[in-house]
mmCIF file of C-alpha atoms and ligand atoms in Angstrom:
data_model
loop_
_atom_site.group_PDB
_atom_site.id
_atom_site.type_symbol
_atom_site.label_atom_id
_atom_site.label_comp_id
_atom_site.label_asym_id
_atom_site.label_seq_id
_atom_site.Cartn_x
_atom_site.Cartn_y
_atom_site.Cartn_z
ATOM 1 C CA UNK A 30 110.165 105.438 117.174
ATOM 2 C CA UNK A 31 110.196 105.338 113.423
ATOM 3 C CA UNK A 32 109.449 108.750 111.617
ATOM 4 C CA UNK A 33 108.937 109.801 107.914
ATOM 5 C CA UNK A 34 108.563 107.452 105.144
ATOM 6 C CA UNK A 35 111.772 108.209 103.348
ATOM 7 C CA UNK A 36 110.965 106.057 100.186
ATOM 8 C CA UNK A 37 109.342 103.136 98.770
ATOM 9 C CA UNK A 38 111.737 101.065 96.461
ATOM 10 C CA UNK A 39 110.098 99.169 93.445
ATOM 11 C CA UNK A 40 112.337 96.631 91.721
ATOM 12 C CA UNK A 41 111.748 96.912 87.669
ATOM 13 C CA UNK A 42 112.941 94.674 84.920
ATOM 14 C CA UNK A 43 113.107 97.783 82.609
ATOM 15 C CA UNK A 44 114.232 100.983 83.754
ATOM 16 C CA UNK A 45 113.584 102.887 80.771
ATOM 17 C CA UNK A 46 109.874 101.877 80.702
ATOM 18 C CA UNK A 47 109.727 102.404 84.486
ATOM 19 C CA UNK A 48 110.816 105.999 83.816
ATOM 20 C CA UNK A 49 108.371 106.443 81.190
ATOM 21 C CA UNK A 50 105.534 105.394 83.388
ATOM 22 C CA UNK A 51 106.240 107.515 86.217
ATOM 23 C CA UNK A 52 107.370 110.521 84.069
ATOM 24 C CA UNK A 53 105.010 110.275 81.096
ATOM 25 C CA UNK A 54 101.914 108.514 82.520
ATOM 26 C CA UNK A 55 102.015 109.601 85.954
ATOM 27 C CA UNK A 56 103.483 112.942 85.301
ATOM 28 C CA UNK A 57 106.088 112.583 88.259
ATOM 29 C CA UNK A 58 109.429 114.410 88.521
ATOM 30 C CA UNK A 59 112.204 111.787 87.698
ATOM 31 C CA UNK A 60 115.923 111.899 88.086
ATOM 32 C CA UNK A 61 118.439 110.566 85.645
ATOM 33 C CA UNK A 62 119.420 106.803 85.899
ATOM 34 C CA UNK A 63 122.111 106.776 88.342
ATOM 35 C CA UNK A 64 124.451 103.453 88.770
ATOM 36 C CA UNK A 65 125.446 102.506 92.240
ATOM 37 C CA UNK A 66 127.976 99.788 91.776
ATOM 38 C CA UNK A 67 128.391 99.391 95.699
ATOM 39 C CA UNK A 68 124.977 98.492 96.047
ATOM 40 C CA UNK A 69 124.503 96.466 92.896
ATOM 41 C CA UNK A 70 121.796 98.580 91.512
ATOM 42 C CA UNK A 71 120.916 101.341 88.927
ATOM 43 C CA UNK A 72 118.459 103.665 90.704
ATOM 44 C CA UNK A 73 116.006 106.339 89.529
ATOM 45 C CA UNK A 74 114.672 108.756 92.079
ATOM 46 C CA UNK A 75 110.995 109.767 91.568
ATOM 47 C CA UNK A 76 110.202 112.767 93.673
ATOM 48 C CA UNK A 77 106.811 113.098 95.235
ATOM 49 C CA UNK A 78 105.473 115.980 97.359
ATOM 50 C CA UNK A 79 105.673 114.031 100.577
ATOM 51 C CA UNK A 80 108.201 111.165 99.754
ATOM 52 C CA UNK A 81 110.072 109.292 97.211
ATOM 53 C CA UNK A 82 109.898 106.448 94.989
ATOM 54 C CA UNK A 83 113.091 104.500 94.016
ATOM 55 C CA UNK A 84 113.001 102.600 91.015
ATOM 56 C CA UNK A 85 115.608 99.743 91.156
ATOM 57 C CA UNK A 86 117.066 97.776 88.450
ATOM 58 C CA UNK A 87 119.962 95.080 88.980
ATOM 59 C CA UNK A 88 123.460 96.148 88.114
ATOM 60 C CA UNK A 89 126.321 93.598 87.829
ATOM 61 C CA UNK A 90 126.405 89.838 88.618
ATOM 62 C CA UNK A 91 125.489 89.941 92.259
ATOM 63 C CA UNK A 92 122.745 92.393 92.586
ATOM 64 C CA UNK A 93 120.595 92.064 95.764
ATOM 65 C CA UNK A 94 117.327 92.515 93.632
ATOM 66 C CA UNK A 95 118.206 89.696 90.981
ATOM 67 C CA UNK A 96 116.529 87.140 92.903
ATOM 68 C CA UNK A 97 113.491 89.218 93.773
ATOM 69 C CA UNK A 98 113.020 89.894 89.955
ATOM 70 C CA UNK A 99 113.298 86.216 89.184
ATOM 71 C CA UNK A 100 110.359 85.570 91.521
ATOM 72 C CA UNK A 101 108.434 88.891 90.336
ATOM 73 C CA UNK A 102 109.215 89.118 86.664
ATOM 74 C CA UNK A 103 107.210 92.006 86.016
ATOM 75 C CA UNK A 104 108.633 93.868 88.918
ATOM 76 C CA UNK A 105 107.165 95.022 92.403
ATOM 77 C CA UNK A 106 107.442 96.675 95.816
ATOM 78 C CA UNK A 107 110.862 95.504 97.079
ATOM 79 C CA UNK A 108 111.004 97.674 100.392
ATOM 80 C CA UNK A 109 109.782 100.550 102.408
ATOM 81 C CA UNK A 110 112.351 102.877 104.286
ATOM 82 C CA UNK A 111 111.566 104.586 107.399
ATOM 83 C CA UNK A 112 113.721 107.329 109.035
ATOM 84 C CA UNK A 113 114.978 107.085 112.450
ATOM 85 C CA UNK A 114 116.805 109.595 114.744
ATOM 86 C CA UNK A 115 119.459 107.060 115.951
ATOM 87 C CA UNK A 116 120.056 103.882 114.102
ATOM 88 C CA UNK A 117 121.948 101.989 116.615
ATOM 89 C CA UNK A 118 119.270 102.541 119.272
ATOM 90 C CA UNK A 119 116.781 101.665 117.020
ATOM 91 C CA UNK A 120 118.566 98.316 116.031
ATOM 92 C CA UNK A 121 119.073 97.542 119.590
ATOM 93 C CA UNK A 122 115.476 98.051 120.628
ATOM 94 C CA UNK A 123 114.368 95.918 117.771
ATOM 95 C CA UNK A 124 116.623 93.117 118.305
ATOM 96 C CA UNK A 125 115.644 93.219 121.890
ATOM 97 C CA UNK A 126 112.044 92.661 120.772
ATOM 98 C CA UNK A 127 113.074 89.623 118.450
ATOM 99 C CA UNK A 128 113.320 91.405 115.142
ATOM 100 C CA UNK A 129 116.154 90.222 112.974
ATOM 101 C CA UNK A 130 118.557 92.449 111.260
ATOM 102 C CA UNK A 131 119.866 91.315 107.917
ATOM 103 C CA UNK A 132 123.639 90.943 107.139
ATOM 104 C CA UNK A 133 126.094 91.355 110.169
ATOM 105 C CA UNK A 134 123.726 93.579 112.020
ATOM 106 C CA UNK A 135 125.975 96.678 111.428
ATOM 107 C CA UNK A 136 124.648 99.874 109.736
ATOM 108 C CA UNK A 137 126.010 100.242 106.113
ATOM 109 C CA UNK A 138 125.998 103.423 104.095
ATOM 110 C CA UNK A 139 123.013 103.473 101.897
ATOM 111 C CA UNK A 140 122.150 105.053 98.594
ATOM 112 C CA UNK A 141 121.873 108.377 100.046
ATOM 113 C CA UNK A 142 125.315 108.427 102.001
ATOM 114 C CA UNK A 143 123.373 107.764 105.490
ATOM 115 C CA UNK A 144 123.505 104.762 107.762
ATOM 116 C CA UNK A 145 120.981 102.012 106.999
ATOM 117 C CA UNK A 146 120.002 98.724 108.037
ATOM 118 C CA UNK A 147 117.457 96.164 106.606
ATOM 119 C CA UNK A 148 114.955 94.090 108.769
ATOM 120 C CA UNK A 149 113.893 90.586 108.021
ATOM 121 C CA UNK A 150 110.441 90.591 106.237
ATOM 122 C CA UNK A 151 109.109 87.855 108.236
ATOM 123 C CA UNK A 152 109.459 89.987 111.339
ATOM 124 C CA UNK A 153 108.060 93.046 109.573
ATOM 125 C CA UNK A 154 104.355 91.838 108.303
ATOM 126 C CA UNK A 155 105.934 90.349 105.082
ATOM 127 C CA UNK A 156 107.791 93.440 104.046
ATOM 128 C CA UNK A 157 111.526 94.201 103.643
ATOM 129 C CA UNK A 158 111.987 97.319 105.818
ATOM 130 C CA UNK A 159 115.051 99.650 105.609
ATOM 131 C CA UNK A 160 115.808 102.148 108.439
ATOM 132 C CA UNK A 161 117.622 105.119 107.643
ATOM 133 C CA UNK A 162 119.218 107.591 110.156
ATOM 134 C CA UNK A 163 118.042 110.709 108.805
HETATM 135 CO CO1 LIG B 209 115.931 102.062 99.945
#
């Protein structure tokens, strides 16, 4: 059911330092910093030949990644995002198999303007999983 790996998201305590790591040390193509107030994050997109890395930093008071950074002060992998063709069909199948969808269970518009859902890490091998309708 799942398709391509759309991105891996890494929460970072210092976005400028993370940009320098990916651009200067690793030699990757890195976007400007983009603020996404609706999602409570500032994001930098790292373009790799076969996927993307998203560097996430908290924006505002109620950022969904603040608690993660409290627990992981030097940063860490926050979630992986897999593409699906039909997000409602994917959700219904997963819920039918016992997976928990975070929030109210309805798809939201994600950072790329497409419908997304998040699945509980305890049901996904300890990893927060985002599904995006590609
Ligand atoms: Co994501």
